[in-house]
Tab-separated table of C-alpha atoms and ligand atoms in Angstrom:
chain	number	residue	atom	x	y	z
A	1	MET	CA	-1.297	-63.392	-83.456
A	2	SER	CA	-3.165	-60.604	-85.244
A	3	HIS	CA	-6.410	-58.796	-84.431
A	4	VAL	CA	-9.171	-58.837	-87.030
A	5	ILE	CA	-12.452	-56.972	-87.359
A	6	THR	CA	-15.144	-57.590	-89.953
A	7	LEU	CA	-16.674	-54.740	-91.931
A	8	ASP	CA	-19.956	-55.259	-90.063
A	9	GLN	CA	-18.156	-55.147	-86.705
A	10	LEU	CA	-16.331	-51.982	-87.768
A	11	LYS	CA	-19.627	-50.342	-88.675
A	12	GLN	CA	-21.135	-51.465	-85.363
A	13	THR	CA	-18.157	-50.052	-83.459
A	14	LEU	CA	-18.443	-46.708	-85.225
A	15	GLY	CA	-22.243	-46.784	-85.000
A	16	ALA	CA	-22.003	-47.157	-81.223
A	17	LYS	CA	-19.749	-44.092	-81.149
A	18	LEU	CA	-22.299	-42.165	-83.213
A	19	ALA	CA	-25.017	-43.194	-80.775
A	20	ASP	CA	-22.838	-41.863	-77.930
A	21	GLY	CA	-22.695	-38.468	-79.629
A	22	ALA	CA	-19.336	-38.756	-81.391
A	23	ARG	CA	-18.728	-37.230	-84.787
A	24	VAL	CA	-17.650	-39.836	-87.340
A	25	VAL	CA	-15.889	-38.808	-90.544
A	26	ALA	CA	-15.531	-41.432	-93.264
A	27	PRO	CA	-15.229	-41.753	-97.054
A	28	VAL	CA	-18.576	-41.356	-98.823
A	29	LEU	CA	-19.174	-41.998	-102.507
A	30	ARG	CA	-20.839	-39.353	-104.647
A	31	GLY	CA	-21.106	-41.068	-107.986
A	32	GLU	CA	-17.629	-42.448	-108.592
A	33	LEU	CA	-15.922	-39.790	-106.481
A	34	ALA	CA	-15.033	-40.344	-102.820
A	35	PHE	CA	-15.195	-37.518	-100.281
A	36	PHE	CA	-14.370	-37.471	-96.598
A	37	GLN	CA	-17.423	-36.168	-94.786
A	38	GLU	CA	-19.262	-36.454	-91.502
A	39	VAL	CA	-21.713	-39.357	-91.607
A	40	SER	CA	-24.930	-39.859	-89.676
A	41	ASP	CA	-25.268	-43.513	-90.671
A	42	LEU	CA	-22.416	-45.954	-91.322
A	43	GLU	CA	-24.248	-47.266	-94.383
A	44	GLN	CA	-23.199	-43.965	-96.044
A	45	ALA	CA	-19.521	-44.895	-95.679
A	46	SER	CA	-17.456	-46.705	-98.294
A	47	PHE	CA	-14.328	-48.485	-97.084
A	48	ALA	CA	-13.343	-49.996	-100.429
A	49	PRO	CA	-9.625	-49.533	-101.195
A	50	ARG	CA	-8.951	-46.502	-103.365
A	51	VAL	CA	-6.109	-44.135	-104.172
A	52	ARG	CA	-8.048	-41.020	-104.999
A	53	PHE	CA	-10.144	-38.917	-102.628
A	54	GLN	CA	-11.542	-35.520	-103.557
A	55	ASN	CA	-10.546	-33.905	-100.272
A	56	SER	CA	-8.131	-34.362	-97.417
A	57	ILE	CA	-8.968	-35.106	-93.786
A	58	LYS	CA	-7.209	-31.774	-93.110
A	59	GLU	CA	-10.524	-29.935	-93.160
A	60	PHE	CA	-11.752	-31.800	-90.061
A	61	PHE	CA	-8.871	-30.266	-88.108
A	62	PHE	CA	-8.449	-27.008	-90.003
A	63	PRO	CA	-11.816	-26.211	-91.632
A	64	ARG	CA	-11.993	-24.267	-94.864
A	65	HIS	CA	-14.123	-21.654	-93.086
A	66	GLU	CA	-14.030	-21.120	-89.344
A	67	THR	CA	-15.521	-18.470	-87.050
A	68	LEU	CA	-13.063	-17.077	-84.489
A	69	PHE	CA	-15.474	-14.770	-82.672
A	70	SER	CA	-18.604	-12.735	-83.298
A	71	PHE	CA	-19.183	-9.084	-82.465
A	72	VAL	CA	-22.123	-6.779	-81.799
A	73	ARG	CA	-21.666	-3.017	-81.649
A	74	GLN	CA	-24.048	-0.790	-79.727
A	75	GLY	CA	-22.968	2.831	-79.793
A	76	SER	CA	-19.351	2.879	-78.635
A	77	ASP	CA	-19.702	-0.467	-76.894
A	78	VAL	CA	-18.541	-3.628	-78.728
A	79	GLN	CA	-19.422	-7.041	-77.355
A	80	LEU	CA	-17.207	-9.946	-78.412
A	81	THR	CA	-18.251	-13.589	-78.131
A	82	ASP	CA	-15.645	-16.296	-78.597
A	83	ALA	CA	-16.415	-19.206	-80.883
A	84	PRO	CA	-17.307	-22.276	-78.798
A	85	ASP	CA	-14.695	-24.895	-77.962
A	86	PHE	CA	-14.555	-28.059	-80.066
A	87	ASP	CA	-15.880	-30.380	-77.414
A	88	VAL	CA	-17.040	-33.534	-79.136
A	89	GLU	CA	-15.224	-36.813	-79.730
A	90	GLN	CA	-14.278	-37.132	-83.400
A	91	ILE	CA	-13.313	-40.335	-85.191
A	92	VAL	CA	-11.778	-39.996	-88.644
A	93	VAL	CA	-11.679	-43.370	-90.344
A	94	GLY	CA	-10.507	-44.514	-93.766
A	95	ALA	CA	-7.775	-41.962	-94.392
A	96	ARG	CA	-4.714	-42.875	-96.398
A	97	PRO	CA	-1.425	-42.939	-94.438
A	98	CYS	CA	-0.078	-39.979	-96.461
A	99	ASP	CA	-3.117	-37.918	-95.484
A	100	ALA	CA	-2.836	-38.641	-91.751
A	101	ALA	CA	0.936	-38.067	-91.876
A	102	SER	CA	0.204	-34.377	-92.421
A	103	LEU	CA	-1.163	-33.998	-88.889
A	104	PRO	CA	2.119	-34.309	-86.939
A	105	ILE	CA	3.718	-32.097	-89.597
A	106	LEU	CA	1.122	-29.383	-88.901
A	107	ASP	CA	1.148	-29.760	-85.090
A	108	PRO	CA	4.164	-27.468	-84.460
A	109	LEU	CA	2.805	-24.842	-86.863
A	110	PHE	CA	-0.438	-24.477	-84.925
A	111	ALA	CA	1.467	-24.409	-81.607
A	112	TRP	CA	4.183	-21.972	-82.596
A	113	ASP	CA	3.977	-18.211	-82.043
A	114	TYR	CA	0.211	-18.485	-81.653
A	115	GLN	CA	-1.532	-21.376	-79.909
A	116	ASP	CA	-4.405	-22.220	-82.250
A	117	ARG	CA	-6.920	-23.698	-79.823
A	118	PHE	CA	-9.254	-24.661	-82.668
A	119	PHE	CA	-6.713	-26.986	-84.311
A	120	GLN	CA	-5.353	-28.230	-80.998
A	121	GLN	CA	-8.784	-29.098	-79.591
A	122	ARG	CA	-9.712	-31.041	-82.724
A	123	ARG	CA	-6.423	-32.933	-82.559
A	124	ALA	CA	-6.929	-33.769	-78.876
A	125	LYS	CA	-10.505	-34.914	-79.419
A	126	SER	CA	-9.833	-36.997	-82.533
A	127	THR	CA	-8.960	-40.615	-83.183
A	128	VAL	CA	-7.526	-41.230	-86.648
A	129	VAL	CA	-7.807	-44.658	-88.270
A	130	VAL	CA	-5.893	-45.094	-91.531
A	131	PHE	CA	-6.213	-47.843	-94.103
A	132	ALA	CA	-2.944	-49.213	-95.451
A	133	CYS	CA	-2.742	-48.670	-99.213
A	134	LYS	CA	-3.538	-51.551	-101.545
A	135	GLU	CA	-2.257	-49.739	-104.627
A	136	SER	CA	-0.452	-46.556	-105.642
A	137	ASP	CA	-0.582	-44.506	-108.813
A	138	GLY	CA	1.840	-42.355	-110.789
A	139	HIS	CA	1.157	-39.339	-108.561
A	140	CYS	CA	2.219	-41.030	-105.309
A	141	PHE	CA	5.711	-40.404	-103.955
A	142	CYS	CA	5.406	-41.057	-100.201
A	143	SER	CA	8.543	-43.200	-100.437
A	144	ALA	CA	10.586	-40.076	-101.292
A	145	MET	CA	9.168	-38.239	-98.274
A	146	GLY	CA	9.944	-40.830	-95.599
A	147	GLY	CA	6.476	-42.356	-95.789
A	148	ALA	CA	5.187	-45.722	-96.913
A	149	PRO	CA	1.886	-47.405	-97.831
A	150	ASP	CA	1.683	-48.670	-94.232
A	151	ASN	CA	3.057	-45.561	-92.524
A	152	THR	CA	1.467	-44.867	-89.141
A	153	ALA	CA	2.533	-41.233	-88.619
A	154	GLY	CA	-0.527	-39.330	-87.437
A	155	ALA	CA	-2.553	-42.528	-87.052
A	156	ASP	CA	-4.015	-43.999	-83.877
A	157	ALA	CA	-4.684	-47.299	-85.625
A	158	ILE	CA	-4.000	-48.791	-89.035
A	159	MET	CA	-6.204	-51.314	-90.822
A	160	PHE	CA	-5.220	-53.752	-93.538
A	161	ASP	CA	-7.939	-54.920	-95.926
A	162	LEU	CA	-7.779	-58.738	-95.948
A	163	GLY	CA	-9.956	-58.948	-99.059
A	164	ASP	CA	-12.600	-61.138	-97.407
A	165	GLY	CA	-14.772	-58.477	-95.793
A	166	SER	CA	-12.476	-58.142	-92.796
A	167	PHE	CA	-9.472	-56.073	-91.734
A	168	GLU	CA	-6.411	-56.660	-89.628
A	169	VAL	CA	-6.249	-53.906	-87.004
A	170	ARG	CA	-2.970	-52.667	-85.549
A	171	CYS	CA	-3.373	-50.103	-82.780
A	172	VAL	CA	-0.682	-47.439	-82.649
A	173	THR	CA	-1.737	-45.275	-79.705
A	174	ASP	CA	-3.885	-45.489	-76.581
A	175	LYS	CA	-6.688	-43.777	-78.522
A	176	GLY	CA	-6.552	-46.559	-81.099
A	177	LYS	CA	-6.606	-49.187	-78.352
A	178	ALA	CA	-9.573	-47.468	-76.689
A	179	LEU	CA	-11.521	-47.636	-79.950
A	180	PHE	CA	-10.779	-51.257	-80.828
A	181	THR	CA	-10.182	-53.147	-77.577
A	182	GLY	CA	-12.853	-55.814	-77.256
A	183	LYS	CA	-14.053	-55.278	-80.823
A	184	THR	CA	-11.601	-57.556	-82.641
A	185	THR	CA	-10.994	-61.286	-82.678
A	186	GLU	CA	-7.618	-62.989	-82.593
A	187	SER	CA	-6.527	-64.486	-85.883
A	188	ASP	CA	-3.500	-65.737	-87.773
A	189	LYS	CA	-4.350	-63.567	-90.797
A	190	VAL	CA	-1.835	-60.797	-91.442
A	191	GLY	CA	-2.495	-57.886	-93.794
A	192	LYS	CA	-0.024	-56.420	-96.224
A	193	ALA	CA	0.221	-53.044	-97.893
A	194	CYS	CA	1.173	-52.571	-101.537
A	195	ASP	CA	4.784	-51.964	-102.521
A	196	PRO	CA	6.080	-48.394	-102.042
A	197	PRO	CA	5.620	-46.195	-105.123
A	198	LYS	CA	8.655	-45.988	-107.395
A	199	VAL	CA	10.241	-42.548	-107.460
A	200	ASP	CA	13.065	-41.386	-109.700
A	201	PHE	CA	14.214	-38.346	-107.693
A	202	GLU	CA	15.651	-37.568	-104.288
A	203	ILE	CA	14.358	-34.656	-102.242
A	204	ALA	CA	17.611	-33.491	-100.584
A	205	PRO	CA	19.484	-32.381	-103.755
A	206	ILE	CA	16.336	-30.777	-105.153
A	207	ALA	CA	15.760	-28.875	-101.918
A	208	ASN	CA	19.374	-27.729	-102.054
A	209	TRP	CA	18.856	-26.510	-105.631
A	210	VAL	CA	15.649	-24.692	-104.625
A	211	ARG	CA	17.506	-22.996	-101.761
A	212	ASN	CA	20.329	-21.805	-104.009
A	213	ASN	CA	18.545	-20.890	-107.256
A	214	PHE	CA	16.075	-18.190	-106.313
A	215	SER	CA	16.749	-16.255	-109.512
A	216	SER	CA	16.863	-19.155	-111.957
A	217	PRO	CA	14.857	-18.651	-115.184
A	218	ALA	CA	13.734	-22.275	-114.745
A	219	TRP	CA	10.986	-21.148	-112.359
A	220	GLU	CA	9.149	-19.223	-115.061
A	221	GLU	CA	9.808	-21.804	-117.781
A	222	LEU	CA	8.628	-24.740	-115.699
A	223	SER	CA	5.526	-22.969	-114.395
A	224	LEU	CA	4.091	-21.732	-117.709
A	225	ARG	CA	1.223	-24.218	-117.755
A	226	CYS	CA	0.054	-23.428	-114.199
A	227	VAL	CA	-3.125	-21.325	-114.287
A	228	GLY	CA	-2.951	-20.303	-110.625
A	229	CYS	CA	-6.268	-21.848	-109.601
A	230	GLY	CA	-5.086	-22.937	-106.129
A	231	ALA	CA	-6.778	-26.346	-106.353
A	232	CYS	CA	-3.485	-28.041	-105.476
A	233	ALA	CA	-3.386	-26.211	-102.144
A	234	PHE	CA	-6.981	-26.926	-101.227
A	235	VAL	CA	-6.605	-30.694	-101.707
A	236	CYS	CA	-3.170	-30.752	-100.061
A	237	PRO	CA	-3.142	-32.171	-96.521
A	238	THR	CA	-0.240	-29.939	-95.471
A	239	CYS	CA	-1.005	-26.576	-97.149
A	240	HIS	CA	-2.361	-24.327	-94.433
A	241	CYS	CA	-2.448	-20.734	-95.697
A	242	PHE	CA	-5.478	-18.800	-94.549
A	243	ASP	CA	-6.661	-15.233	-94.335
A	244	ILE	CA	-8.703	-13.589	-91.615
A	245	VAL	CA	-11.565	-11.258	-92.514
A	246	ASP	CA	-14.547	-9.658	-90.828
A	247	GLU	CA	-17.880	-10.639	-92.327
A	248	GLY	CA	-21.143	-8.860	-91.567
A	249	SER	CA	-21.947	-5.196	-91.138
A	250	TYR	CA	-20.624	-2.262	-89.118
A	251	SER	CA	-22.888	-3.175	-86.208
A	252	LYS	CA	-22.862	-6.971	-86.221
A	253	GLY	CA	-20.733	-9.746	-87.661
A	254	LYS	CA	-17.990	-12.254	-87.115
A	255	ARG	CA	-14.283	-12.635	-87.680
A	256	VAL	CA	-13.545	-15.699	-89.784
A	257	LYS	CA	-10.558	-17.684	-90.981
A	258	ASN	CA	-10.749	-18.894	-94.609
A	259	TRP	CA	-8.401	-21.147	-96.571
A	260	ASP	CA	-6.208	-19.325	-99.071
A	261	SER	CA	-3.476	-20.361	-101.480
A	262	CYS	CA	-0.115	-18.875	-102.440
A	263	GLN	CA	-0.884	-19.988	-106.003
A	264	THR	CA	-3.550	-17.335	-106.597
A	265	ALA	CA	-2.540	-13.907	-107.896
A	266	LEU	CA	-4.562	-12.093	-105.225
A	267	PHE	CA	-2.677	-13.792	-102.391
A	268	THR	CA	0.145	-11.241	-102.355
A	269	LEU	CA	-1.494	-8.351	-104.219
A	270	HIS	CA	-0.907	-5.125	-102.283
A	271	ALA	CA	-3.549	-2.405	-102.004
A	272	SER	CA	-1.167	-0.234	-104.036
A	273	GLY	CA	-1.541	-2.593	-106.997
A	274	HIS	CA	2.015	-3.929	-106.621
A	275	ASN	CA	2.372	-7.688	-106.461
A	276	PRO	CA	5.746	-9.019	-105.260
A	277	ARG	CA	4.819	-12.434	-106.710
A	278	ALA	CA	3.387	-11.211	-109.960
A	279	THR	CA	3.942	-14.375	-112.015
A	280	GLN	CA	3.114	-18.034	-111.603
A	281	GLY	CA	6.830	-18.843	-111.676
A	282	LYS	CA	7.323	-16.755	-108.535
A	283	ARG	CA	4.327	-18.390	-106.882
A	284	GLN	CA	5.528	-21.914	-107.655
A	285	ARG	CA	9.001	-20.992	-106.401
A	286	GLN	CA	7.435	-19.789	-103.153
A	287	ARG	CA	5.510	-23.050	-102.817
A	288	MET	CA	8.614	-25.183	-103.272
A	289	LEU	CA	10.682	-22.959	-100.991
A	290	HIS	CA	8.042	-23.161	-98.277
A	291	LYS	CA	7.579	-26.925	-98.534
A	292	PHE	CA	11.186	-28.040	-98.914
A	293	VAL	CA	13.358	-25.261	-97.416
A	294	ILE	CA	11.564	-22.789	-95.129
A	295	TYR	CA	9.330	-25.226	-93.248
A	296	PRO	CA	12.034	-27.876	-92.697
A	297	ASP	CA	14.441	-25.125	-91.584
A	298	LYS	CA	11.896	-23.990	-89.008
A	299	PHE	CA	10.158	-27.194	-87.951
A	300	GLY	CA	12.489	-29.977	-89.067
A	301	GLN	CA	10.046	-31.647	-91.474
A	302	ASN	CA	9.209	-31.193	-95.128
A	303	LEU	CA	5.769	-29.713	-95.681
A	304	CYS	CA	4.753	-32.551	-97.985
A	305	THR	CA	3.866	-36.200	-97.492
A	306	GLY	CA	4.118	-37.233	-101.136
A	307	CYS	CA	0.403	-38.014	-101.316
A	308	GLY	CA	0.132	-36.817	-104.909
A	309	ALA	CA	-3.235	-35.127	-104.347
A	310	CYS	CA	-1.972	-31.884	-105.891
A	311	SER	CA	-1.023	-33.320	-109.272
A	312	ARG	CA	-3.960	-35.769	-109.216
A	313	SER	CA	-6.327	-32.804	-108.915
A	314	CYS	CA	-4.533	-30.346	-111.186
A	315	GLY	CA	-6.432	-29.517	-114.369
A	316	VAL	CA	-3.226	-28.989	-116.367
A	317	ALA	CA	-1.240	-32.023	-115.171
A	318	PHE	CA	1.084	-30.005	-112.940
A	319	GLY	CA	1.604	-30.053	-109.163
A	320	VAL	CA	4.462	-30.957	-106.885
A	321	ARG	CA	5.566	-34.332	-108.283
A	322	PRO	CA	5.844	-33.050	-111.909
A	323	LEU	CA	7.731	-30.008	-110.642
A	324	LEU	CA	10.072	-32.114	-108.495
A	325	THR	CA	10.738	-34.339	-111.519
A	326	ALA	CA	11.566	-31.262	-113.634
A	327	LEU	CA	13.739	-29.793	-110.881
A	328	ALA	CA	15.656	-33.079	-110.639
A	329	GLN	CA	16.698	-32.410	-114.244
A	330	GLU	CA	17.846	-28.911	-113.235
A	331	VAL	CA	19.909	-30.537	-110.489
A	332	ALA	CA	21.435	-32.933	-113.035
A	333	LYS	CA	22.236	-30.041	-115.391
A	334	SER	CA	23.924	-28.120	-112.585
A	335	GLU	CA	26.102	-31.136	-111.790
A	336	ASN	CA	27.344	-31.568	-115.394
B	1	SF4	S1	-0.368	-26.400	-110.177
B	1	SF4	FE1	-2.355	-26.968	-111.118
B	1	SF4	S2	-3.797	-27.008	-109.385
B	1	SF4	FE2	-1.986	-25.858	-108.684
B	1	SF4	S3	-2.444	-23.693	-109.110
B	1	SF4	FE3	-1.327	-24.483	-110.903
B	1	SF4	S4	-2.947	-25.146	-112.315
B	1	SF4	FE4	-3.922	-24.943	-110.287
B	2	SF4	S1	2.291	-30.876	-101.927
B	2	SF4	FE1	1.126	-32.371	-103.162
B	2	SF4	S2	2.127	-34.320	-102.745
B	2	SF4	FE2	2.828	-32.910	-101.137
B	2	SF4	S3	1.398	-33.216	-99.411
B	2	SF4	FE3	0.567	-31.521	-100.663
B	2	SF4	S4	-0.865	-32.495	-102.105
B	2	SF4	FE4	0.432	-34.124	-101.224
């Protein structure tokens, strides 16, 4: 026996949460483009199946710009005021499984040498509802990363579009049950995700090649078309580089955390003018090392879900899947 909710019932359920003061994040159409954003009315939300979103749900856990504390200086006295706690229930609904799968990958990073209360509070306060994929495109490779179109990593509940204005709901955690208990009706309808995307490479031998070929000329050759814009990092659900700067004046201001990307030339530029990653080849090598060698060595998981957002958003048709495909050829060459 399955549990089914209609689109109207889903909107009523989320609307009741809004009325209780919760923050609801859902896909919203702007023209033909879909963005995850906070909604004030469920009529703003679009739950139609789609592959492409312009942003990741990452920013509702790790915002692109975040105040850590503010300061006021009076003479030699400096008063510091911590940023307030994240103390509101948050429901993120409509994410793809490969977007939500980034959250448990990022959990150990934000609870490692420094306990990032901002990320941790948002995680604790959030319920994540994913929609199983109905289709994939040529950028998707979740199947190579241990994911699937109906993967539930990072999800509190998963919904399957039944194509008749209703969804099968499968609760994964107590948070998911708390959201949907009493809101669904029993049914014999069972949802199905699309087939896993076809992928013609394996990660393990590529990661091994990346680990052992730091000085290969392939890095520069393969990265020539990359313009170093950083868009791939900003849409990526797992990229998490940030810098910390003080904004304001000598007497008053705040310390803020802003997203950054290892793909921009300024990222590693020293004040001396020296840049240890002076070329795009070195920056792409760093990205692949971090995602497929350094992070799994440290935290036991690849820093990639195979969502394809990076190559889908890249203006020059590059990104991680094209680079993995090219590196698979380097692996083949090294084996011959
Ligand atoms: S891979 Fe594409 S999106 Fe990423 S930095 Fe290079 S040009 Fe920009
Ligand atoms: S690197 Fe690309 S495919 Fe991997 S999680 Fe980030 S955006 Fe998705």
